[in-house]
CSV table of C-alpha atoms and ligand atoms in Angstrom, one decimal:
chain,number,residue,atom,x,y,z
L,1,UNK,CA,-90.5,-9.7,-21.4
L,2,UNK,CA,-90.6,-11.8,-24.7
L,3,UNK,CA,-88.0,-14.2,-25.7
L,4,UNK,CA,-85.4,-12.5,-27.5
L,5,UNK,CA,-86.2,-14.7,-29.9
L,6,UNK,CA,-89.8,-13.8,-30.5
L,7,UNK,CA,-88.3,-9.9,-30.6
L,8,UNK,CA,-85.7,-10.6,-33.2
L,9,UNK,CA,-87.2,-10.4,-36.8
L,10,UNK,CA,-87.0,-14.1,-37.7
L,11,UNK,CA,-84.6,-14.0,-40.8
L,12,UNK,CA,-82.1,-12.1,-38.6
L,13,UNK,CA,-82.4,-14.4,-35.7
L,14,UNK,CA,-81.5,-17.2,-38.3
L,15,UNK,CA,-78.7,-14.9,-39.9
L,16,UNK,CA,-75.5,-16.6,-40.7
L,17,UNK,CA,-73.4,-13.3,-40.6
L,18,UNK,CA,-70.3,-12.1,-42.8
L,19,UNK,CA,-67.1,-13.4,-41.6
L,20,UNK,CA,-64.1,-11.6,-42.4
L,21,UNK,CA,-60.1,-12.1,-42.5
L,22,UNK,CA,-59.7,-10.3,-39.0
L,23,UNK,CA,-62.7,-12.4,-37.2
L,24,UNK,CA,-61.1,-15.6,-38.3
L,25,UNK,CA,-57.6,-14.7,-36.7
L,26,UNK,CA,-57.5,-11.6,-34.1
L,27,UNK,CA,-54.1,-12.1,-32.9
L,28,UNK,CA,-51.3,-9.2,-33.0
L,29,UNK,CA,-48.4,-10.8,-33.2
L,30,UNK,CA,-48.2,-12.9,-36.3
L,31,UNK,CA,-45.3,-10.9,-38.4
L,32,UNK,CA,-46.9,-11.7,-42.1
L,33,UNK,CA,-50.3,-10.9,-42.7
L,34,UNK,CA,-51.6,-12.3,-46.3
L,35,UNK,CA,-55.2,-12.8,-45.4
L,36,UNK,CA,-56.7,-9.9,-46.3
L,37,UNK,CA,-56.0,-8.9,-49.8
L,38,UNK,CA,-54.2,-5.6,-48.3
L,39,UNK,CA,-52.3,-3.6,-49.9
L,40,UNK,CA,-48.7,-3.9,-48.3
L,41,UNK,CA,-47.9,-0.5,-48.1
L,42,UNK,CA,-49.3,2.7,-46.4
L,43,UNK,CA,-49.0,1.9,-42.8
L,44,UNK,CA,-51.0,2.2,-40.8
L,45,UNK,CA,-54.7,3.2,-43.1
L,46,UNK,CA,-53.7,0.4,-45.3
L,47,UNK,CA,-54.7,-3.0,-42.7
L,48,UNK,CA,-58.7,-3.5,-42.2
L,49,UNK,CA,-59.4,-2.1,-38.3
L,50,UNK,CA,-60.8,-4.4,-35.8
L,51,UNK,CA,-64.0,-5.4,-36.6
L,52,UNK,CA,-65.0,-5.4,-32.5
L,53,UNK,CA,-63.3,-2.9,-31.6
L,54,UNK,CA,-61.5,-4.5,-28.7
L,55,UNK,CA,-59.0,-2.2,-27.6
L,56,UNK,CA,-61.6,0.4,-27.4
L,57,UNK,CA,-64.2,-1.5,-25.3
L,58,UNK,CA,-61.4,-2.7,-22.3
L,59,UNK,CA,-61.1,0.8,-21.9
L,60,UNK,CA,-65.2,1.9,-21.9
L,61,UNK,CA,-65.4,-1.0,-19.6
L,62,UNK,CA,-63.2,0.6,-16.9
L,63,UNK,CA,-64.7,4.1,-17.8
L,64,UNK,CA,-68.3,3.3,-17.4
L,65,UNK,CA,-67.9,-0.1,-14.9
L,66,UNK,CA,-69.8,-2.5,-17.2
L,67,UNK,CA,-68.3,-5.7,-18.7
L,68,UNK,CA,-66.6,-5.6,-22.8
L,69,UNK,CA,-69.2,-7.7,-23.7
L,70,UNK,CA,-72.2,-5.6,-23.1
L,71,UNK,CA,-70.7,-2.6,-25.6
L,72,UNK,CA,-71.2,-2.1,-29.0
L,73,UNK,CA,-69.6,0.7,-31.2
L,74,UNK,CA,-71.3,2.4,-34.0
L,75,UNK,CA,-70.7,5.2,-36.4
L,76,UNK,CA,-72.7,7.0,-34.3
L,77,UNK,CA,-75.3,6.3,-32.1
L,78,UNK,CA,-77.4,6.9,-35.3
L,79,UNK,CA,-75.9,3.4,-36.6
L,80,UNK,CA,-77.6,1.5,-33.2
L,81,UNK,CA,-80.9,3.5,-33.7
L,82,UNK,CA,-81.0,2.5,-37.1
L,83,UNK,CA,-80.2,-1.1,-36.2
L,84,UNK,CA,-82.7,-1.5,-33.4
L,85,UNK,CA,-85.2,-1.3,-36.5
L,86,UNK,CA,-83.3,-3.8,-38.9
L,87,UNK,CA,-82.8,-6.4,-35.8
L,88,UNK,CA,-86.4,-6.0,-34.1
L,89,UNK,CA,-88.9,-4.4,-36.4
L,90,UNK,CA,-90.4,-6.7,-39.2
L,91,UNK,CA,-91.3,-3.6,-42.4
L,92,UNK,CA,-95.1,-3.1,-42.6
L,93,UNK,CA,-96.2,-5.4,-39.6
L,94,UNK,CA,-94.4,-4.1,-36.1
L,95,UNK,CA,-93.9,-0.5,-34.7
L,96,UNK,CA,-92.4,1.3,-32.3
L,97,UNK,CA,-94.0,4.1,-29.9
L,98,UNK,CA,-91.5,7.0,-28.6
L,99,UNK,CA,-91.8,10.2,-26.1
L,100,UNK,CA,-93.1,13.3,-28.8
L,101,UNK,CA,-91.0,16.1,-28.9
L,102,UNK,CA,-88.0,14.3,-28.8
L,103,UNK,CA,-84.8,13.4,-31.2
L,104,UNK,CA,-85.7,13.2,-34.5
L,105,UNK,CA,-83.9,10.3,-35.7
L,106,UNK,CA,-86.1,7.4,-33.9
L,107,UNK,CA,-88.8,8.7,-36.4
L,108,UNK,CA,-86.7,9.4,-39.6
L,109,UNK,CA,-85.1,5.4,-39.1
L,110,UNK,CA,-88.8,4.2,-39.0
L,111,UNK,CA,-89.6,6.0,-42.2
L,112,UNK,CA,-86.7,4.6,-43.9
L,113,UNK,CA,-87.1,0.9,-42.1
L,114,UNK,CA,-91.1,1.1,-43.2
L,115,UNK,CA,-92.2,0.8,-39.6
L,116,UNK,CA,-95.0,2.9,-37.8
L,117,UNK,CA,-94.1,5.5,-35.5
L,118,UNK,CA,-96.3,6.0,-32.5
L,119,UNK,CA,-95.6,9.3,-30.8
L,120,UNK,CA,-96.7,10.0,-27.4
L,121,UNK,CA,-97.5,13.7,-26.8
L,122,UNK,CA,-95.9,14.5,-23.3
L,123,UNK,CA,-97.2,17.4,-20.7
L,124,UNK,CA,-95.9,21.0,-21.3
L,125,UNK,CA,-93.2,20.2,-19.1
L,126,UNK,CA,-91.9,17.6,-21.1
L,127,UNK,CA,-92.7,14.9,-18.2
L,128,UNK,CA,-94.5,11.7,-20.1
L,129,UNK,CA,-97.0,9.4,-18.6
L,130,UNK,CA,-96.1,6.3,-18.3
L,131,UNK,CA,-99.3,4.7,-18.6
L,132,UNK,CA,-100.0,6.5,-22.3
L,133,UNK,CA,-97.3,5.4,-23.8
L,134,UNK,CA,-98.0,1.8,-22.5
L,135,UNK,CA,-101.4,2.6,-23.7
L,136,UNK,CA,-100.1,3.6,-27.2
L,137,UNK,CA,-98.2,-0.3,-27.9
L,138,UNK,CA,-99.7,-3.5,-28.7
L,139,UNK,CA,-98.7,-7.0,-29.8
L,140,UNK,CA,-97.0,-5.7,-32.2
L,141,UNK,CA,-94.6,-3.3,-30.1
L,142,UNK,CA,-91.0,-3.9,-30.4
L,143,UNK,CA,-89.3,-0.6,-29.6
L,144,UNK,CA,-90.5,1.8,-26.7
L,145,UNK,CA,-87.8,5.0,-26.9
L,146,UNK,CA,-86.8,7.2,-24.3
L,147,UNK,CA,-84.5,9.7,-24.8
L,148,UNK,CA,-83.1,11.9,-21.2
L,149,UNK,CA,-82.0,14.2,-20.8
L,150,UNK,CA,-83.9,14.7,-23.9
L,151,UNK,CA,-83.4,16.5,-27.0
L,152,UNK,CA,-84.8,19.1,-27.6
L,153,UNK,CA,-86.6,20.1,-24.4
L,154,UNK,CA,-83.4,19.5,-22.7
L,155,UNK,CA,-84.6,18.0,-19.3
L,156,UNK,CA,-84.3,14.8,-17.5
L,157,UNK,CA,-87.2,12.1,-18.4
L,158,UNK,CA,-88.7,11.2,-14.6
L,159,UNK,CA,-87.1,7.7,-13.6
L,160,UNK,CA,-90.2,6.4,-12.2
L,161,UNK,CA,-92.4,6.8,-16.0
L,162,UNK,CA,-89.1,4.7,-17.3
L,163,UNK,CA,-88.9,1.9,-15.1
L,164,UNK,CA,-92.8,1.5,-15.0
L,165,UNK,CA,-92.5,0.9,-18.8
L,166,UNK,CA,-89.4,-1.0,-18.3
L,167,UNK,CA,-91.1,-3.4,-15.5
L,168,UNK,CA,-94.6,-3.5,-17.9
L,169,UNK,CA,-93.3,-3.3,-21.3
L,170,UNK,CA,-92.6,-6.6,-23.2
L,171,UNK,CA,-90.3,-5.5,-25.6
L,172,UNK,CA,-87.3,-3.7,-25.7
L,173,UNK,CA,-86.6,0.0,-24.1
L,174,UNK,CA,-84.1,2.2,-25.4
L,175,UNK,CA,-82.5,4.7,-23.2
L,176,UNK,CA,-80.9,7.6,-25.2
L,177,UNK,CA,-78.0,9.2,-23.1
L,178,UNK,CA,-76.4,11.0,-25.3
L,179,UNK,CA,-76.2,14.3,-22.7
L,180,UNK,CA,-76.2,12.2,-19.8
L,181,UNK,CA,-72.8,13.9,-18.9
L,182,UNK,CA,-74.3,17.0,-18.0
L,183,UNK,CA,-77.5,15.6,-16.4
L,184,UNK,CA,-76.8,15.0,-12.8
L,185,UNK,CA,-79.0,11.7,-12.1
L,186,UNK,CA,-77.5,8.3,-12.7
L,187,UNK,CA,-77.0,6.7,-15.9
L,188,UNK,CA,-79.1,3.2,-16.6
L,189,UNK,CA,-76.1,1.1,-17.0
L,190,UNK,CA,-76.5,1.0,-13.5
L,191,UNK,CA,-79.3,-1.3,-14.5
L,192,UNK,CA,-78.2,-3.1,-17.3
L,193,UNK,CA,-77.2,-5.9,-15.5
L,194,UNK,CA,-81.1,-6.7,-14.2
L,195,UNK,CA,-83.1,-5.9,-17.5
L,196,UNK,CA,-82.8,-8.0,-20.4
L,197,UNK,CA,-85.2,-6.0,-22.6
L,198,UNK,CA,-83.2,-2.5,-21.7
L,199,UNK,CA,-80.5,-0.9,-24.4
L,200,UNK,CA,-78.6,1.9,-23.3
L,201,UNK,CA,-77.2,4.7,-25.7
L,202,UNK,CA,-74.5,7.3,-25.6
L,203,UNK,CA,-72.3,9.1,-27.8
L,204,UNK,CA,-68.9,10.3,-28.0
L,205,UNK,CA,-70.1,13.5,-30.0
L,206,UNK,CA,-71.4,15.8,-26.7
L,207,UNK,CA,-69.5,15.5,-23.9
L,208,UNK,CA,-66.5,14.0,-25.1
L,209,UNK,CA,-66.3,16.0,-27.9
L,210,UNK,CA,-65.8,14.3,-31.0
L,211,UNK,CA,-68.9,14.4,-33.0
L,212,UNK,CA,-66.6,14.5,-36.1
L,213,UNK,CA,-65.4,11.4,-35.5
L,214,UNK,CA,-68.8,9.7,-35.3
L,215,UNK,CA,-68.6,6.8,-32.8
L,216,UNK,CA,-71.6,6.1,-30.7
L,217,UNK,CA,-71.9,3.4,-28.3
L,218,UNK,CA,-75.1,1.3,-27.3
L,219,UNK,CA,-75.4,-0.8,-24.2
L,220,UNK,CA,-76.9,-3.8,-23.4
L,221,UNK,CA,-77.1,-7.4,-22.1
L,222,UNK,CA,-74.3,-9.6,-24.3
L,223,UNK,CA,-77.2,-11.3,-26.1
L,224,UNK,CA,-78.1,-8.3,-27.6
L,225,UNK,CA,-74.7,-7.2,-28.5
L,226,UNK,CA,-73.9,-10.5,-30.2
L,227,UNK,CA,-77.2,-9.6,-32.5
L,228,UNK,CA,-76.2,-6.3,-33.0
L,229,UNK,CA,-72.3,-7.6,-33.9
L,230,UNK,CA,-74.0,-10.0,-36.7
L,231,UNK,CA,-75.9,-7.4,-38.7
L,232,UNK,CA,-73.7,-4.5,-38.5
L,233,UNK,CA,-71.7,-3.9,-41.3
L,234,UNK,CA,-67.7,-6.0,-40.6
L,235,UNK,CA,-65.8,-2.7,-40.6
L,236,UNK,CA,-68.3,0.0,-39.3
L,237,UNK,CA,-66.1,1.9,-37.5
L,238,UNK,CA,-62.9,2.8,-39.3
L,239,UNK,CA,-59.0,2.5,-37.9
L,240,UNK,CA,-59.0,6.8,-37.7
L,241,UNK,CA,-61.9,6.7,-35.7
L,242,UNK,CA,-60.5,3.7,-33.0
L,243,UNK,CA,-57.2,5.3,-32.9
L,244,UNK,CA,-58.3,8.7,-32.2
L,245,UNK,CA,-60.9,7.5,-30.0
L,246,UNK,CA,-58.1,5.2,-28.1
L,247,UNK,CA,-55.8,9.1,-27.7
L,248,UNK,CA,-58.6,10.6,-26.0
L,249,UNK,CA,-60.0,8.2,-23.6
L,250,UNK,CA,-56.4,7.6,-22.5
L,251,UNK,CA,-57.1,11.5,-21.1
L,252,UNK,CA,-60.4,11.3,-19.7
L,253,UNK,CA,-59.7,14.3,-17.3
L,254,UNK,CA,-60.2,16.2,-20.1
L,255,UNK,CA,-63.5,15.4,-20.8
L,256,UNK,CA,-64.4,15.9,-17.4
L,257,UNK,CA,-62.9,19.2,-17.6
L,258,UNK,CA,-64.9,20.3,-20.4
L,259,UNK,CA,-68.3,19.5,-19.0
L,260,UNK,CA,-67.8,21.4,-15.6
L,261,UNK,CA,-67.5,24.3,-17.8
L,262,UNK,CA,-70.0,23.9,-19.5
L,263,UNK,CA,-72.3,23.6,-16.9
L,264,UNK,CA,-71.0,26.6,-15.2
L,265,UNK,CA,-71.5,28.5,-18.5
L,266,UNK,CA,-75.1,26.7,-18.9
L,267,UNK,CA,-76.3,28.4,-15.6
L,268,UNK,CA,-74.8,32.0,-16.8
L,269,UNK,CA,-76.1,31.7,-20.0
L,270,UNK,CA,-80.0,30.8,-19.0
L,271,UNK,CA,-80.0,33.4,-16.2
L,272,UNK,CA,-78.7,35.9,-18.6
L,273,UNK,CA,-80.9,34.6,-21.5
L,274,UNK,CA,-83.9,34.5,-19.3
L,275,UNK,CA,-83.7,38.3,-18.5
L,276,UNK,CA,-83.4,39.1,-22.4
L,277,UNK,CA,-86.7,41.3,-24.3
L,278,UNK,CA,-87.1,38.7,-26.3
L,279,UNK,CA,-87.1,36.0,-24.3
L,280,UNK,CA,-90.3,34.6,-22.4
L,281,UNK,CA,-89.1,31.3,-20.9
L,282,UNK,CA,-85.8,29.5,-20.7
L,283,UNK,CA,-86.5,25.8,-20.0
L,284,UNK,CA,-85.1,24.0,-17.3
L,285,UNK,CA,-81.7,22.1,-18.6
L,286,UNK,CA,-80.0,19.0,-17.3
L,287,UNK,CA,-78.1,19.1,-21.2
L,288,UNK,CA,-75.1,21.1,-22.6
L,289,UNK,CA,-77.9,23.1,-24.5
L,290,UNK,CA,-81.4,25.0,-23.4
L,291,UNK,CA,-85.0,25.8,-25.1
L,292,UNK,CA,-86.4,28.8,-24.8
L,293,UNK,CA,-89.0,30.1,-25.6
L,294,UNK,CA,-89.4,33.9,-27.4
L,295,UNK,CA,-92.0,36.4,-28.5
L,296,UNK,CA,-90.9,35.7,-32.4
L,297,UNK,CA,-88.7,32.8,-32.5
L,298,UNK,CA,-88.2,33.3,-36.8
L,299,UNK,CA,-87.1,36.6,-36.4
L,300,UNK,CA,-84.6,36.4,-33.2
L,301,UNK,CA,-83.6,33.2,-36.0
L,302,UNK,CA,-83.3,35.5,-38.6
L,303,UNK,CA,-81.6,38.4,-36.6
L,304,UNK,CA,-79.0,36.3,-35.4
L,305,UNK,CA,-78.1,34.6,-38.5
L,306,UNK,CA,-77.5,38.2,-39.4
L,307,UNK,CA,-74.8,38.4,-36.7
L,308,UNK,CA,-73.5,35.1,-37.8
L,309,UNK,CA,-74.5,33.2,-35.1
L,310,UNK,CA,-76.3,29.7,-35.9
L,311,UNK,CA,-79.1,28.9,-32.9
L,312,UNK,CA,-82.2,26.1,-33.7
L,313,UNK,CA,-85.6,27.4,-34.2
L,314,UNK,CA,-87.5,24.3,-33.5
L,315,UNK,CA,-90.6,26.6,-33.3
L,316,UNK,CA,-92.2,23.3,-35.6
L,317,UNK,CA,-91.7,20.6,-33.2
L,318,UNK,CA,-94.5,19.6,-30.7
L,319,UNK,CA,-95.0,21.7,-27.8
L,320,UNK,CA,-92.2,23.7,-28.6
L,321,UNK,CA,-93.9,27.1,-30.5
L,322,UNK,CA,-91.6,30.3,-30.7
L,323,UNK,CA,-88.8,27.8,-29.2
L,324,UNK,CA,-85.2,28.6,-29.7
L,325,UNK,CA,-82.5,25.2,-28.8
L,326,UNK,CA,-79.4,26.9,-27.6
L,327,UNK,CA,-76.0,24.5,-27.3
L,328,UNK,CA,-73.6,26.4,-24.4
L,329,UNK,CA,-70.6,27.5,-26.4
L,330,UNK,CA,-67.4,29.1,-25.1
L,331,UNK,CA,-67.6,31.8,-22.6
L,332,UNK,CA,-66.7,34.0,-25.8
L,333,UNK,CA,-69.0,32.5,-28.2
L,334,UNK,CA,-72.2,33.0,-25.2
L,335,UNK,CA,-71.3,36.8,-24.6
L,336,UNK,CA,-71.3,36.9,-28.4
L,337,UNK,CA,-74.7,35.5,-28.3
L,338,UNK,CA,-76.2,37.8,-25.2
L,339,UNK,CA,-74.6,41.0,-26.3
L,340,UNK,CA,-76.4,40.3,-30.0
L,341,UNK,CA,-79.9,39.6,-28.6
L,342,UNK,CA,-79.3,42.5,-25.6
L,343,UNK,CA,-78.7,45.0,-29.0
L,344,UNK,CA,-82.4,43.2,-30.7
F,1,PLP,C1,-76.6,14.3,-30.6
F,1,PLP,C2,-77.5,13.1,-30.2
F,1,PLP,C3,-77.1,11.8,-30.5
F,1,PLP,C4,-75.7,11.6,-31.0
F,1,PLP,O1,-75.8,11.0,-32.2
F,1,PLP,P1,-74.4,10.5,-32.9
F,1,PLP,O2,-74.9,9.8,-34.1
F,1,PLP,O3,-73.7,9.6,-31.9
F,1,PLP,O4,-73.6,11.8,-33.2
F,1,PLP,C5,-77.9,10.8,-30.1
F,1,PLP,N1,-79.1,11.0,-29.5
F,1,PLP,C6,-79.5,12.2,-29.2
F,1,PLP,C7,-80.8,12.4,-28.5
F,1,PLP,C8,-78.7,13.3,-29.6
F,1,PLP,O5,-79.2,14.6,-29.3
């Protein structure tokens, strides 16, 4: 691997970041807080919320068994995609090479950051190779993304192709686990510990069921996280967010909960899917959502929109013609969907 210096674009390597009021003095229990230019009334919206979350990140830490200081919080994991491009990606010079079909966002955050976007066709089972995409980076490499299980074929990326390009890559890998609840294979935090150039992503908007509250986490060595902490903006995820985020991983049960339904709706709703008319292949899944594919993927669209219910046609996307992205709903909300396609 590169220094993380000779990643890091050099003017935010030499950043002297923003320091605000609540980074110069995080203690509690002061009783008279006149740093801030609050406004005294309207507790509790009306203080600024921890900038670093810290509350928050003991508790992660004991979830997920990895140390405070390897967490970072975003609003979203779209905020850490974004930033992997502002920290690591100098505009018009570097680039970054990413598993094709997969989430769209790695692609959209390379247009906006002016950096080229190297997509690496995988085979019609959505499996990569490792040695293409090794093929497809250069000096100029920063970014390799992986994204499993992966959206929107909605499998598990094989292990072996993402360690070979973690062992051979010299930049930095990002692991996207946003539906690495459902998935049934170990997470790479496992690995975080051993591989400097690896950055680990997951979400709280799948499995834990809070996508409106947009808070996305991204893992990685403390090194990393420091970089990320300096170019963020101070206040990027807001005091609503942290407290309802604190409520609900207080009851983590629940979480688990939800995603053993939804597996065991995930394996009615392909088999039942699968024997549709209209269907001529339901993907594999290791998500909380399947692809399949249909004779007329616009129309079944169109028909169900009809019936009010919302699927994705990503029938555009690479290697996904006549494809159909179904998220596993409610027991209710499925039978709605299968007794509307059985009547097509
Ligand atoms: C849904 C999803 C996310 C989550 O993004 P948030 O900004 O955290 O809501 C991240 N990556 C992938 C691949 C996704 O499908």
């Amino acid at each position: 691997m590169k220094t993380l210096q000779e990643l890091v674009r050099p003017n935010i390597w030499s950043l002297s970041p923003y320091t605000s009021a609540r980074d110069e003095y995080q203690g509690k229990d002061a009783k008279v807080f006149l740093d801030a230019n609050e406004n005294p009334y309207n507790d509790p919206v009306n203080r600024y919320p921890d900038p670093l979350q810290r509350d928050l990140k003991q508790r992660i830490s004991a979830i997920k068994g990895v140390p405070a200081d390897t967490i970072f919080f975003g609003n979203g994991s779209d905020e850490a995609i974004d930033l992997m491009y502002r920290i690591f990606c100098t505009p018009g010079k570097d680039n970054a090479v990413a598993i094709e079909p997969t989430y769209g966002m790695y692609g959209v955050c390379a247009d906006i950051n002016d950096v080229e976007y190297r997509r690496v066709l995988m085979d019609e089972n959505f499996q990569p190779n490792a040695d293409r995409i090794l093929a497809a980076t250069d000096s100029n490499t920063k970014l390799v993304f992986f994204c499993t299980p992966n959206n929107p074929s909605g499998n598990n990326i094989d292990h072996k192709v993402i360690d070979k390009v973690l062992d051979s890559f010299d930049g930095i890998v990002i692991v996207d686990e946003a539906y690495i609840d459902f998935a049934g294979v170990p997470s790479y935090l496992k690995q975080l510990a051993d591989r400097p150039n690896l950055i680990v992503l997951q979400t709280f908007s799948k499995a834990w069921g809070m996508a409106g509250i947009r808070l996305g986490m991204a893992f990685a060595q403390p090194e990393i996280i420091g970089i990320m902490n300096k170019v963020k903006y101070p206040y990027n995820v807001n005091l609503l967010t942290q407290k309802r985020a604190m409520e609900e991983v207080m009851q983590y049960d629940r979480v688990q909960g939800w995603v053993e339904s939804i597996l065991k709706e995930r394996t009615r709703l392909m088999a039942e899917f699968a024997k549709l008319d209209c269907c001529i292949k339901v993907y594999p899944s290791d998500a909380n959502f399947f692809l399949a594919r249909v004779k007329d993927a616009a129309a079944t669209y169109n028909y169900l929109v009809d019936q009010g219910i919302i699927v994705r046609n990503r029938s555009k996307i690479a290697l996904c013609g006549n494809s159909l992205r179904v998220t596993i709903g409610t027991v209710v909300e499925n039978n709605a969907l299968l007794e509307a396609l059985s009547k097509y």
